[in-house]
Tab-separated table of C-alpha atoms and ligand atoms in Angstrom:
chain	number	residue	atom	x	y	z
A	101	UNK	CA	8.107	19.401	-8.432
A	102	UNK	CA	11.938	18.575	-8.911
A	103	UNK	CA	13.076	15.443	-10.460
A	104	UNK	CA	14.557	12.664	-8.631
A	105	UNK	CA	16.550	10.055	-9.320
A	106	UNK	CA	18.554	7.018	-7.182
A	107	UNK	CA	20.755	4.748	-9.152
A	108	UNK	CA	23.154	2.310	-8.568
A	109	UNK	CA	25.034	-0.745	-10.291
A	110	UNK	CA	21.708	-2.970	-9.652
A	111	UNK	CA	18.714	-0.707	-9.807
A	112	UNK	CA	17.906	2.454	-10.881
A	113	UNK	CA	14.413	4.510	-10.214
A	114	UNK	CA	14.317	7.831	-12.275
A	115	UNK	CA	11.311	10.191	-12.009
A	116	UNK	CA	10.632	12.995	-13.670
A	117	UNK	CA	6.911	14.903	-13.011
A	118	UNK	CA	4.480	12.316	-13.791
A	119	UNK	CA	6.499	9.466	-14.398
A	120	UNK	CA	8.562	7.099	-12.000
A	121	UNK	CA	10.278	4.355	-13.914
A	122	UNK	CA	11.569	1.536	-12.823
A	123	UNK	CA	15.055	-0.729	-13.925
A	124	UNK	CA	16.654	-3.354	-12.113
A	125	UNK	CA	18.941	-6.270	-12.886
A	126	UNK	CA	16.217	-8.394	-13.371
A	127	UNK	CA	14.316	-9.327	-16.053
A	128	UNK	CA	11.543	-6.553	-16.082
A	129	UNK	CA	10.506	-3.255	-15.762
A	130	UNK	CA	7.801	-0.852	-15.417
A	131	UNK	CA	6.385	2.540	-15.083
A	132	UNK	CA	4.148	4.314	-12.561
A	133	UNK	CA	2.359	7.179	-14.480
A	134	UNK	CA	0.274	9.641	-12.505
A	135	UNK	CA	-2.165	11.054	-14.973
A	136	UNK	CA	-5.592	13.272	-14.838
A	137	UNK	CA	-8.895	12.219	-16.470
A	138	UNK	CA	-7.673	8.499	-16.702
A	139	UNK	CA	-11.188	8.047	-18.458
A	140	UNK	CA	-11.174	10.928	-20.498
A	141	UNK	CA	-11.578	9.768	-24.304
A	142	UNK	CA	-8.249	11.538	-25.376
A	143	UNK	CA	-6.099	10.491	-22.860
A	144	UNK	CA	-3.985	7.813	-23.912
A	145	UNK	CA	-2.918	6.475	-20.979
A	146	UNK	CA	-4.730	3.061	-20.863
A	147	UNK	CA	-5.288	2.849	-24.093
A	148	UNK	CA	-1.336	2.075	-25.399
A	149	UNK	CA	-1.436	-0.584	-23.726
A	150	UNK	CA	-4.114	-2.220	-25.263
A	151	UNK	CA	-3.053	-1.712	-29.008
A	152	UNK	CA	-2.929	-5.085	-31.056
A	153	UNK	CA	-4.348	-7.491	-28.129
A	154	UNK	CA	-7.613	-9.038	-26.147
A	155	UNK	CA	-7.676	-7.396	-22.940
A	156	UNK	CA	-10.215	-8.045	-19.938
A	157	UNK	CA	-10.443	-5.194	-18.042
A	158	UNK	CA	-11.218	-6.587	-14.287
A	159	UNK	CA	-13.303	-3.863	-11.757
A	160	UNK	CA	-14.059	-4.469	-8.735
A	161	UNK	CA	-17.942	-3.965	-7.675
A	162	UNK	CA	-17.748	-0.685	-6.322
A	163	UNK	CA	-15.619	0.603	-8.998
A	164	UNK	CA	-18.461	-0.880	-11.289
A	165	UNK	CA	-21.468	1.182	-9.651
A	166	UNK	CA	-19.150	4.484	-9.845
A	167	UNK	CA	-16.960	4.418	-13.373
A	168	UNK	CA	-18.990	1.907	-15.699
A	169	UNK	CA	-20.499	4.682	-18.145
A	170	UNK	CA	-16.741	5.915	-18.846
A	171	UNK	CA	-15.056	2.542	-18.471
A	172	UNK	CA	-17.472	1.265	-21.532
A	173	UNK	CA	-17.815	4.278	-23.280
A	174	UNK	CA	-13.416	4.429	-22.986
A	175	UNK	CA	-12.934	0.882	-24.217
A	176	UNK	CA	-15.893	1.531	-26.729
A	177	UNK	CA	-14.114	4.722	-28.470
A	178	UNK	CA	-10.743	2.917	-28.669
A	179	UNK	CA	-10.860	-0.104	-29.647
A	180	UNK	CA	-13.386	-2.986	-31.705
A	181	UNK	CA	-16.274	-4.983	-29.692
A	182	UNK	CA	-14.823	-8.049	-29.763
A	183	UNK	CA	-11.258	-7.439	-28.463
A	184	UNK	CA	-12.122	-6.102	-25.229
A	185	UNK	CA	-14.433	-7.670	-22.468
A	186	UNK	CA	-15.478	-5.799	-19.149
A	187	UNK	CA	-16.143	-8.138	-16.006
A	188	UNK	CA	-17.091	-7.435	-12.673
A	189	UNK	CA	-14.884	-9.381	-9.638
A	190	UNK	CA	-16.028	-9.938	-6.665
A	191	UNK	CA	-13.640	-8.563	-3.808
A	192	UNK	CA	-13.567	-7.592	0.000
A	193	UNK	CA	-11.177	-10.321	1.738
A	194	UNK	CA	-13.194	-13.015	2.259
A	195	UNK	CA	-13.404	-13.326	-1.812
A	196	UNK	CA	-9.772	-12.829	-1.771
A	197	UNK	CA	-8.865	-16.596	-2.558
A	198	UNK	CA	-8.356	-18.810	-5.019
A	199	UNK	CA	-11.533	-19.559	-5.982
A	200	UNK	CA	-11.621	-15.746	-7.392
A	201	UNK	CA	-8.353	-15.804	-9.107
A	202	UNK	CA	-10.000	-19.321	-10.862
A	203	UNK	CA	-12.869	-17.040	-11.834
A	204	UNK	CA	-10.482	-14.387	-13.526
A	205	UNK	CA	-8.764	-17.558	-15.522
A	206	UNK	CA	-12.151	-19.037	-16.278
A	207	UNK	CA	-13.312	-16.199	-17.782
A	208	UNK	CA	-9.957	-15.349	-19.772
A	209	UNK	CA	-10.284	-19.218	-21.481
A	210	UNK	CA	-14.037	-18.093	-21.840
A	211	UNK	CA	-12.892	-15.202	-24.135
A	212	UNK	CA	-9.963	-16.812	-26.073
A	213	UNK	CA	-7.653	-14.350	-24.141
A	214	UNK	CA	-4.213	-15.346	-25.532
A	215	UNK	CA	-0.603	-15.532	-24.531
A	216	UNK	CA	-0.493	-11.953	-25.819
A	217	UNK	CA	-3.175	-10.815	-24.148
A	218	UNK	CA	-3.862	-8.465	-21.077
A	219	UNK	CA	-5.588	-8.554	-17.774
A	220	UNK	CA	-6.340	-4.685	-16.505
A	221	UNK	CA	-7.014	-4.280	-12.756
A	222	UNK	CA	-9.102	-1.170	-12.318
A	223	UNK	CA	-10.235	-1.604	-8.428
A	224	UNK	CA	-8.489	-1.465	-4.876
A	225	UNK	CA	-5.448	-3.098	-3.165
A	226	UNK	CA	-7.193	-6.311	-3.330
A	227	UNK	CA	-8.410	-6.307	-6.671
A	228	UNK	CA	-4.609	-5.860	-7.484
A	229	UNK	CA	-3.862	-8.821	-5.799
A	230	UNK	CA	-6.448	-10.995	-7.200
A	231	UNK	CA	-5.808	-9.877	-11.011
A	232	UNK	CA	-2.221	-9.691	-10.797
A	233	UNK	CA	-1.951	-13.765	-8.749
A	234	UNK	CA	-4.247	-14.303	-11.999
A	235	UNK	CA	-1.844	-12.928	-14.640
A	236	UNK	CA	1.078	-14.827	-13.493
A	237	UNK	CA	-0.706	-17.670	-14.134
A	238	UNK	CA	-3.026	-17.988	-16.824
A	239	UNK	CA	-1.127	-19.458	-19.476
A	240	UNK	CA	2.064	-19.606	-17.376
A	241	UNK	CA	1.969	-15.719	-17.385
A	242	UNK	CA	0.657	-13.014	-19.345
A	243	UNK	CA	0.791	-9.356	-19.158
A	244	UNK	CA	-1.658	-7.394	-16.559
A	245	UNK	CA	-1.935	-3.732	-15.980
A	246	UNK	CA	-2.814	-2.231	-12.493
A	247	UNK	CA	-4.780	0.870	-11.997
A	248	UNK	CA	-5.444	1.612	-8.332
A	249	UNK	CA	-8.361	3.419	-7.215
A	250	UNK	CA	-7.589	3.697	-3.590
A	251	UNK	CA	-5.000	5.703	-1.674
A	252	UNK	CA	-3.568	2.769	-0.445
A	253	UNK	CA	-3.516	0.977	-3.781
A	254	UNK	CA	-1.614	3.700	-5.430
A	255	UNK	CA	1.382	4.314	-2.869
A	256	UNK	CA	1.600	0.806	-1.885
A	257	UNK	CA	0.043	-2.205	-2.819
A	258	UNK	CA	-0.036	-1.173	-6.521
A	259	UNK	CA	3.325	-0.283	-6.999
A	260	UNK	CA	5.270	-3.706	-5.955
A	261	UNK	CA	5.732	-6.780	-7.751
A	262	UNK	CA	3.613	-9.058	-4.845
A	263	UNK	CA	0.256	-10.512	-5.971
A	264	UNK	CA	-1.904	-13.058	-3.831
A	265	UNK	CA	-4.478	-14.301	-1.803
A	266	UNK	CA	-6.131	-15.771	1.289
A	267	UNK	CA	-5.276	-19.511	2.211
A	268	UNK	CA	-7.477	-21.637	4.641
A	269	UNK	CA	-7.571	-18.507	7.189
A	270	UNK	CA	-4.226	-16.842	6.470
A	271	UNK	CA	-3.869	-13.671	4.697
A	272	UNK	CA	-2.217	-13.454	1.487
A	273	UNK	CA	-0.660	-16.534	2.284
A	274	UNK	CA	-0.122	-17.599	-1.808
A	275	UNK	CA	0.830	-15.754	-4.157
A	276	UNK	CA	3.969	-15.130	-6.729
A	277	UNK	CA	6.147	-11.912	-7.249
A	278	UNK	CA	4.957	-10.917	-10.831
A	279	UNK	CA	5.266	-7.257	-12.430
A	280	UNK	CA	2.561	-5.397	-13.866
A	281	UNK	CA	3.814	-3.945	-17.240
A	282	UNK	CA	2.535	-0.806	-15.885
A	283	UNK	CA	0.718	1.269	-13.193
A	284	UNK	CA	-1.604	3.969	-13.952
A	285	UNK	CA	-2.776	6.598	-10.900
A	286	UNK	CA	-5.136	9.250	-10.807
A	287	UNK	CA	-5.715	10.555	-7.735
A	288	UNK	CA	-8.854	12.058	-9.278
A	289	UNK	CA	-10.261	8.977	-8.314
A	290	UNK	CA	-9.717	8.957	-4.800
A	291	UNK	CA	-12.278	11.418	-4.760
A	292	UNK	CA	-15.285	8.830	-4.430
A	293	UNK	CA	-13.169	7.183	-1.278
A	294	UNK	CA	-14.527	6.460	2.516
A	295	UNK	CA	-12.435	8.776	4.774
A	296	UNK	CA	-11.374	5.624	6.406
A	297	UNK	CA	-9.929	4.752	3.344
A	298	UNK	CA	-8.069	7.547	2.868
A	299	UNK	CA	-6.972	7.515	6.566
A	300	UNK	CA	-5.304	3.854	5.880
A	301	UNK	CA	-3.422	4.878	2.966
A	302	UNK	CA	-2.204	8.263	4.413
A	303	UNK	CA	-1.490	5.894	7.071
A	304	UNK	CA	1.394	4.087	4.882
A	305	UNK	CA	2.269	6.670	3.584
A	306	UNK	CA	3.360	8.534	7.025
A	307	UNK	CA	5.030	5.722	7.403
A	308	UNK	CA	7.179	6.304	4.757
A	309	UNK	CA	8.070	9.904	5.989
A	310	UNK	CA	8.984	8.701	8.988
A	311	UNK	CA	11.324	6.243	7.952
A	312	UNK	CA	12.954	7.989	5.129
A	313	UNK	CA	11.716	11.128	4.140
A	314	UNK	CA	11.571	14.327	6.918
A	315	UNK	CA	9.979	17.007	3.582
A	316	UNK	CA	7.430	14.365	3.379
A	317	UNK	CA	6.635	13.833	7.054
A	318	UNK	CA	6.318	18.140	7.192
A	319	UNK	CA	3.838	18.367	4.000
A	320	UNK	CA	1.799	15.938	5.757
A	321	UNK	CA	2.330	17.608	9.129
A	322	UNK	CA	1.076	21.351	7.033
A	323	UNK	CA	-1.492	20.235	5.212
A	324	UNK	CA	-2.888	16.779	6.506
A	325	UNK	CA	-6.119	18.505	6.878
A	326	UNK	CA	-6.789	19.495	3.358
A	327	UNK	CA	-5.520	16.373	2.091
A	328	UNK	CA	-8.166	14.260	4.304
A	329	UNK	CA	-10.848	16.942	4.392
A	330	UNK	CA	-11.050	16.561	0.007
A	331	UNK	CA	-9.663	13.371	-0.300
A	332	UNK	CA	-6.067	14.832	-1.992
A	333	UNK	CA	-8.531	16.884	-4.151
A	334	UNK	CA	-8.303	20.459	-3.265
A	335	UNK	CA	-5.205	20.887	-3.885
A	336	UNK	CA	-4.679	18.842	-7.025
A	337	UNK	CA	-0.370	19.646	-7.400
A	338	UNK	CA	0.168	19.070	-3.392
A	339	UNK	CA	-2.055	16.046	-3.915
A	340	UNK	CA	-0.164	14.666	-6.894
A	341	UNK	CA	3.293	15.737	-5.277
A	342	UNK	CA	2.465	13.740	-1.713
A	343	UNK	CA	1.360	10.787	-3.876
A	344	UNK	CA	4.208	10.894	-6.106
A	345	UNK	CA	6.766	11.159	-3.148
A	346	UNK	CA	5.233	8.130	-1.047
A	347	UNK	CA	5.576	5.978	-4.227
A	348	UNK	CA	8.765	6.911	-5.053
A	349	UNK	CA	10.470	6.234	-1.456
A	350	UNK	CA	8.474	3.322	-1.334
A	351	UNK	CA	10.390	2.081	-4.629
A	352	UNK	CA	13.646	3.381	-3.496
A	353	UNK	CA	13.289	0.628	-1.129
A	354	UNK	CA	11.869	-2.190	-2.730
A	355	UNK	CA	14.152	-1.923	-5.827
A	356	UNK	CA	17.055	-2.973	-4.155
A	357	UNK	CA	14.794	-6.290	-2.853
A	358	UNK	CA	12.024	-7.136	-4.986
A	359	UNK	CA	11.896	-10.325	-3.842
A	360	UNK	CA	12.690	-9.813	-0.712
A	361	UNK	CA	15.602	-11.834	0.232
A	362	UNK	CA	16.727	-9.491	2.400
A	363	UNK	CA	14.458	-10.017	5.569
A	364	UNK	CA	15.478	-6.762	7.106
A	365	UNK	CA	12.930	-3.859	5.414
A	366	UNK	CA	12.397	-0.434	6.842
A	367	UNK	CA	8.973	-0.492	4.858
A	368	UNK	CA	8.103	-3.161	7.402
A	369	UNK	CA	7.743	-0.130	9.936
A	370	UNK	CA	4.189	-0.927	11.427
A	371	UNK	CA	3.952	-4.359	10.120
A	372	UNK	CA	5.296	-5.778	13.112
A	373	UNK	CA	1.963	-5.463	16.108
A	374	UNK	CA	-0.613	-4.828	13.604
A	375	UNK	CA	-1.151	-8.535	12.334
A	376	UNK	CA	-1.951	-8.971	15.924
A	377	UNK	CA	-4.609	-5.762	16.143
A	378	UNK	CA	-6.283	-6.540	12.922
A	379	UNK	CA	-6.666	-10.531	13.831
A	380	UNK	CA	-7.840	-9.929	17.842
A	381	UNK	CA	-10.401	-7.068	17.227
A	382	UNK	CA	-11.643	-9.594	14.126
A	383	UNK	CA	-10.572	-7.187	11.774
A	384	UNK	CA	-13.047	-4.641	12.423
A	385	UNK	CA	-9.602	-2.402	12.524
A	386	UNK	CA	-8.361	-1.995	8.787
A	387	UNK	CA	-4.871	-2.547	8.414
A	388	UNK	CA	-3.783	0.898	7.904
A	389	UNK	CA	-4.937	2.121	10.786
A	390	UNK	CA	-3.640	-0.769	12.566
A	391	UNK	CA	0.001	-0.271	11.190
A	392	UNK	CA	-0.897	3.667	12.621
A	393	UNK	CA	-1.153	2.209	16.266
A	394	UNK	CA	2.023	-0.179	15.547
A	395	UNK	CA	3.944	2.665	14.594
A	396	UNK	CA	2.951	4.643	17.873
A	397	UNK	CA	3.832	1.583	19.950
A	398	UNK	CA	7.577	0.506	17.873
A	399	UNK	CA	8.048	4.315	18.361
A	400	UNK	CA	7.815	4.164	22.204
A	401	UNK	CA	9.636	1.087	22.017
A	402	UNK	CA	12.584	3.158	20.145
A	403	UNK	CA	12.591	6.060	22.898
A	404	UNK	CA	12.122	3.550	25.971
A	405	UNK	CA	15.503	2.508	24.340
A	406	UNK	CA	16.813	5.865	23.759
A	407	UNK	CA	16.968	5.496	19.855
A	408	UNK	CA	14.949	8.885	19.642
A	409	UNK	CA	14.745	11.642	20.997
A	410	UNK	CA	11.330	13.064	22.618
A	411	UNK	CA	10.539	15.547	20.432
A	412	UNK	CA	10.908	13.368	17.730
A	413	UNK	CA	9.178	11.066	19.308
A	414	UNK	CA	5.714	13.434	20.232
A	415	UNK	CA	5.891	15.009	16.729
A	416	UNK	CA	4.752	11.146	15.379
A	417	UNK	CA	1.889	10.932	18.231
A	418	UNK	CA	0.801	14.511	17.567
A	419	UNK	CA	0.469	13.980	13.719
A	420	UNK	CA	-1.193	10.575	14.097
A	421	UNK	CA	-3.827	11.982	16.788
A	422	UNK	CA	-4.373	15.371	14.637
A	423	UNK	CA	-5.388	13.009	11.875
A	424	UNK	CA	-7.667	11.304	13.352
A	425	UNK	CA	-6.045	8.254	14.276
A	426	UNK	CA	-5.512	6.330	17.145
A	427	UNK	CA	-2.019	5.668	18.893
A	428	UNK	CA	-3.740	3.910	21.900
A	429	UNK	CA	-6.543	0.800	21.894
A	430	UNK	CA	-7.929	-0.301	24.886
A	431	UNK	CA	-9.541	-3.072	23.397
A	432	UNK	CA	-6.406	-4.458	21.508
A	433	UNK	CA	-3.285	-2.928	23.726
A	434	UNK	CA	-2.661	-6.203	25.674
A	435	UNK	CA	1.294	-6.709	26.166
A	436	UNK	CA	0.896	-10.168	27.164
A	437	UNK	CA	-0.811	-10.852	23.465
A	438	UNK	CA	0.972	-8.996	21.922
A	439	UNK	CA	4.498	-10.206	23.431
A	440	UNK	CA	3.153	-13.481	22.483
A	441	UNK	CA	2.591	-12.455	18.801
A	442	UNK	CA	5.673	-10.755	18.775
A	443	UNK	CA	7.474	-14.204	19.060
A	444	UNK	CA	5.290	-15.899	16.377
A	445	UNK	CA	7.063	-13.326	13.826
A	446	UNK	CA	10.134	-13.725	14.824
A	447	UNK	CA	9.621	-17.470	13.654
A	448	UNK	CA	8.196	-16.112	10.347
A	449	UNK	CA	11.138	-13.557	10.064
A	450	UNK	CA	14.168	-16.152	10.491
A	451	UNK	CA	14.669	-16.392	13.763
A	452	UNK	CA	15.298	-12.347	13.727
A	453	UNK	CA	12.758	-9.347	15.001
A	454	UNK	CA	14.072	-7.150	12.792
A	455	UNK	CA	11.681	-4.260	14.508
A	456	UNK	CA	11.497	-1.396	12.632
A	457	UNK	CA	12.012	1.876	14.723
A	458	UNK	CA	12.597	5.380	13.958
A	459	UNK	CA	15.923	7.017	14.666
A	460	UNK	CA	14.378	10.478	14.464
A	461	UNK	CA	12.164	12.139	11.662
A	462	UNK	CA	12.900	10.489	8.168
A	463	UNK	CA	15.441	8.345	10.088
A	464	UNK	CA	15.213	4.631	10.701
A	465	UNK	CA	16.720	1.258	11.844
A	466	UNK	CA	15.880	-2.226	13.257
A	467	UNK	CA	15.756	-4.146	16.586
A	468	UNK	CA	17.187	-6.848	15.317
A	469	UNK	CA	16.451	-9.457	18.022
A	470	UNK	CA	14.016	-10.007	20.305
A	471	UNK	CA	16.129	-10.233	22.862
A	472	UNK	CA	17.065	-6.260	23.427
A	473	UNK	CA	13.324	-5.780	24.332
A	474	UNK	CA	11.591	-7.102	26.880
A	475	UNK	CA	7.762	-7.381	27.756
A	476	UNK	CA	8.078	-4.848	30.549
A	477	UNK	CA	9.325	-2.439	27.569
A	478	UNK	CA	6.592	-3.324	25.440
A	479	UNK	CA	4.182	-2.793	29.217
A	480	UNK	CA	5.509	0.810	29.849
A	481	UNK	CA	4.904	1.718	25.957
A	482	UNK	CA	1.676	0.958	26.179
A	483	UNK	CA	0.922	2.706	29.281
A	484	UNK	CA	2.748	5.110	27.994
A	485	UNK	CA	1.006	5.554	24.657
A	486	UNK	CA	-2.371	5.616	27.009
A	487	UNK	CA	-1.300	9.036	29.160
A	488	UNK	CA	-0.459	10.400	26.070
A	489	UNK	CA	-3.455	10.177	23.819
A	490	UNK	CA	-5.969	10.994	27.066
A	491	UNK	CA	-3.284	13.875	27.376
A	492	UNK	CA	-3.833	15.028	24.510
A	493	UNK	CA	-7.086	14.691	23.746
A	494	UNK	CA	-8.998	15.611	26.901
A	495	UNK	CA	-10.414	18.699	26.591
A	496	UNK	CA	-8.401	21.975	28.028
Y	641	LIG	N1	0.620	-6.512	-3.217
Y	641	LIG	C1	0.907	-5.766	-1.933
Y	641	LIG	O1	2.058	-5.679	-2.338
Y	641	LIG	C2	0.211	-5.302	-1.049
Y	641	LIG	C3	0.653	-3.926	-0.380
Y	641	LIG	C4	-0.353	-3.525	0.597
Y	641	LIG	C5	-1.640	-4.046	0.447
Y	641	LIG	N2	-1.728	-5.023	-0.163
Y	641	LIG	C6	-3.451	-5.713	-0.316
Y	641	LIG	O2	-4.811	-4.594	-0.538
Y	641	LIG	C7	-5.521	-4.906	0.468
Y	641	LIG	C8	-6.332	-3.418	0.767
Y	641	LIG	O3	-5.860	-2.074	-0.048
Y	641	LIG	P1	-7.213	-1.267	-0.537
Y	641	LIG	O4	-6.541	-1.157	0.715
Y	641	LIG	O5	-6.995	-0.883	-1.704
Y	641	LIG	O6	-8.109	-2.423	-0.247
Y	641	LIG	P2	-9.842	-2.421	-1.146
Y	641	LIG	O7	-9.057	-3.073	-2.081
Y	641	LIG	O8	-10.024	-3.525	-0.596
Y	641	LIG	O9	-10.295	-1.192	-1.154
Y	641	LIG	C9	-11.018	-0.836	-0.244
Y	641	LIG	C10	-12.103	-0.196	-0.384
Y	641	LIG	O10	-12.452	1.034	-1.247
Y	641	LIG	C11	-13.252	0.654	-2.024
Y	641	LIG	N3	-12.811	1.201	-3.067
Y	641	LIG	C12	-11.786	1.135	-4.167
Y	641	LIG	N4	-11.798	2.152	-4.906
Y	641	LIG	C13	-12.727	2.885	-4.946
Y	641	LIG	C14	-13.082	4.320	-5.473
Y	641	LIG	N5	-12.206	5.213	-5.672
Y	641	LIG	N6	-14.068	5.106	-4.839
Y	641	LIG	C15	-14.552	4.513	-3.933
Y	641	LIG	N7	-14.291	3.382	-3.227
Y	641	LIG	C16	-13.492	2.442	-3.611
Y	641	LIG	C17	-13.087	-1.113	-2.125
Y	641	LIG	O11	-14.760	-1.338	-2.595
Y	641	LIG	C18	-13.395	-1.427	-0.758
Y	641	LIG	O12	-14.363	-1.149	-0.296
Y	641	LIG	C19	-5.119	-5.885	1.180
Y	641	LIG	O13	-5.749	-7.046	0.930
Y	641	LIG	C20	-3.757	-6.457	1.250
Y	641	LIG	O14	-3.265	-7.033	1.493
Y	641	LIG	C21	-0.992	-5.668	-1.199
């Protein structure tokens, strides 16, 4: 794997085979480290962060079921009993709330975690967000370490600096910008993930590929079957490389705009129609799947407004469909309602639409103003996607 680095006067992301470092003009830096056999007793990736401090290891119920013995053995081998505690934290979107954050703070207080203490989150994106938010408030902030165990967590939720929980029916409504002291990824942990969770993560990887990295797109085109069927395990080098590139591309985008002062964010590709799709389906369509549908709608709008060519547009749809993702969905693709939700999004984006669209594979930009498109274009996009999906899915 080649070394990759990005640098300007404000920030720097450097990358080696198993390590990506983020440095910037803000007051933090952290590493996103790739390891293997994270709970092996001779693997010091976790232990090096915990020396000389009390730790609470927060694990999700699923991780408890799958890895409790290994985690317990790892900590008991490296640290005295009195210095750490392993706690199960309830997860799921319904538990991603202030009450659960309070629970983490309560446990920390009961364990007398002081300002040098460390919270460790081992679980999916939901646990990362809950524990990160608790860490940003407990005793006005203490360190936390992220060990994401889902693909989406490893390439997205685990690597930015956002934390937060749902509030009064709105997703991620309350939270903070608070960087972790480190992120440790082990793709072996993905072996137990459900296929839907693999697809959700892969959809976000494809997002990064379409907006900025043609070679990553090509890699997924060539190897998606292997990656999906084996949960990224069949060829560990390939799995690690795809994971690594997706993280690097994401961090390159985030590092100039960690605090989201700039509302023109290419990483918002797939995130304009997906909130409506998720909500209208009563969240039966998971986030990553909705993102894939949104990417298709945005790509078709790009095509209809002359911003992307025929062959690149077809490559996007063929990849999404061959992975098993839908580009059309009868139950949620309602032009009127989607158009209304797009107008609501404009209010949240400071009066601008900033719809991210691809200009080609690995190139992207924005439709900045809602006046540049209209409901007829959206309606045509939906109909075209329906025809395309029917054509490609119909038996020869
Ligand atoms: N903070 C951010 O920047 C950011 C970015 C993207 C998403 N998010 C948030 O992340 C959340 C989604 O994350 P997610 O997709 O990881 O969801 P999740 O945390 O709910 O995990 C998905 C499922 O995978 C299971 N799981 C976790 N690890 C496993 C493993 N190793 N083996 C088997 N099963 C495992 C979980 O129990 C759960 O059922 C959302 O709440 C979203 O808002 C945050």
